[in-house]
Each structure stands twice: as structure tokens, then as C-alpha cells.
CSV table of C-alpha atoms in Angstrom, one decimal:
chain,number,residue,atom,x,y,z
Y,164,MET,CA,-10.6,7.8,13.8
Y,165,PRO,CA,-10.6,8.5,10.1
Y,166,ARG,CA,-11.2,5.5,7.7
Y,167,TYR,CA,-9.0,5.1,4.7
Y,168,PHE,CA,-9.3,2.7,1.7
Y,169,LEU,CA,-6.1,1.0,0.5
Y,170,ASN,CA,-6.8,0.4,-3.2
Y,171,LEU,CA,-4.1,-1.7,-5.0
Y,172,ARG,CA,-3.1,-1.0,-8.5
Y,173,ASP,CA,-1.2,-3.6,-10.4
Y,174,ARG,CA,-0.8,-4.8,-14.0
Y,175,ASP,CA,-4.4,-6.1,-14.0
Y,176,GLY,CA,-5.9,-2.8,-12.9
Y,177,LEU,CA,-7.2,-1.2,-9.7
Y,178,HIS,CA,-8.4,-3.5,-7.0
Y,179,LEU,CA,-10.7,-1.6,-4.6
Y,180,ASP,CA,-10.6,-2.0,-0.8
Y,181,PRO,CA,-14.3,-2.3,0.0
Y,182,ASP,CA,-14.0,-2.0,3.8
Y,183,GLY,CA,-11.1,0.3,4.6
Y,184,ASP,CA,-9.4,0.6,7.9
Y,185,GLU,CA,-9.2,3.2,10.6
Y,186,PHE,CA,-5.9,5.0,11.3
Y,187,GLY,CA,-5.0,7.6,13.8
Y,188,GLY,CA,-4.0,10.0,11.0
Y,189,LEU,CA,-1.8,10.2,7.8
Y,190,ASP,CA,1.4,9.6,9.7
Y,191,ASP,CA,0.1,6.3,11.2
Y,192,LEU,CA,-1.4,5.4,7.8
Y,193,ARG,CA,1.9,6.0,6.0
Y,194,ASP,CA,3.9,3.9,8.5
Y,195,GLU,CA,1.5,1.0,8.3
Y,196,VAL,CA,1.4,1.1,4.5
Y,197,MET,CA,5.2,1.1,4.2
Y,198,ILE,CA,5.4,-2.0,6.5
Y,199,GLY,CA,2.6,-3.7,4.5
Y,200,VAL,CA,4.4,-3.0,1.2
Y,201,LYS,CA,7.5,-4.7,2.5
Y,202,GLN,CA,5.6,-7.7,3.6
Y,203,ILE,CA,3.7,-8.0,0.3
Y,204,VAL,CA,6.9,-7.7,-1.7
Y,205,ALA,CA,8.7,-10.3,0.5
Y,206,ASN,CA,5.7,-12.7,0.1
Y,207,ALA,CA,5.7,-12.2,-3.7
Y,208,LEU,CA,9.4,-13.0,-3.9
Y,209,VAL,CA,9.1,-16.1,-1.8
Y,210,SER,CA,6.2,-17.2,-4.0
Y,211,GLY,CA,8.5,-17.0,-7.1
Y,212,SER,CA,7.6,-13.6,-8.5
Y,213,THR,CA,10.4,-11.6,-10.1
Y,214,LEU,CA,11.5,-8.4,-8.3
Y,215,SER,CA,10.2,-6.4,-11.2
Y,216,ASP,CA,6.8,-8.0,-10.9
Y,217,ALA,CA,6.7,-7.6,-7.1
Y,218,LEU,CA,7.5,-3.9,-7.3
Y,219,ASP,CA,5.2,-3.1,-10.2
Y,220,ARG,CA,2.3,-2.2,-7.9
Y,221,SER,CA,1.1,0.7,-5.9
Y,222,PHE,CA,-1.4,1.6,-3.2
Y,223,GLU,CA,-3.8,4.4,-4.1
Y,224,ILE,CA,-5.2,5.4,-0.7
Y,225,ILE,CA,-8.5,7.4,-0.5
Y,226,ASP,CA,-10.3,8.9,2.4
Y,227,GLU,CA,-14.0,8.5,3.3
Y,228,ALA,CA,-14.9,11.4,0.9
Y,229,GLY,CA,-13.3,9.5,-2.0
Y,230,GLU,CA,-10.3,11.9,-2.2
Y,231,THR,CA,-6.8,10.4,-2.9
Y,232,VAL,CA,-4.7,11.3,0.1
Y,233,LEU,CA,-1.6,9.1,-0.7
Y,234,THR,CA,-0.1,7.1,-3.5
Y,235,VAL,CA,2.7,4.7,-2.6
Y,236,PRO,CA,4.5,2.9,-5.4
Y,237,PHE,CA,5.9,-0.4,-4.0
Y,238,SER,CA,9.4,0.6,-5.2
Y,239,GLU,CA,9.2,3.6,-2.8
Y,240,GLY,CA,7.7,1.6,0.0
Y,241,VAL,CA,10.6,-1.0,0.1
Y,242,ALA,CA,13.2,1.8,0.1
Y,243,THR,CA,11.6,3.7,3.0
Y,244,ASN,CA,12.9,3.3,6.6
Y,245,THR,CA,10.1,2.3,9.0
Y,246,LYS,CA,9.8,2.4,12.7
Y,247,ARG,CA,9.3,-1.3,13.1
């Protein structure tokens, strides 16, 4: 299975995912990322972050070759329907 690296961009810069994770393909990756975004935003809000701060992030996802395959702003992630 292909390995992807979910780098997180926020106001402090780009935080690299050193290990990555294996996904069955881009559709599986996208579904998991959208679910993860919702969980991260929910946790941030519960912890006292403002909605603006919680949404002011994105995942920049690269493949094993270092190519960007997907960028997901958190504002898009929370607005997307997911299977779960």
C-alpha cells in the first residue's frame, strides 16, 4: 500500500509528518483525512480555541516521492460529508 505523509500547516508554519501512514489509495486517504480534520477541530474547540483558530490549518499531504497529492484546508474538511 502507498505511504502518505500528512504534514500540518498552521500559523506557526509547516509541521512535518516524519513517519507517514499507509492508505489503500487516494479515496481512502481523503476519507480518513476528512474524519481526522473534524476530530482535530472538535478537540480544539473543546480546549477553548476559537472557531477561526481551529479552522486556520490545513493538511498538505505528500506521497513517498515527495509530491503533493492533496491539500485539505480544515474549513473544507469540516464541511465535507464523510462515510462515518
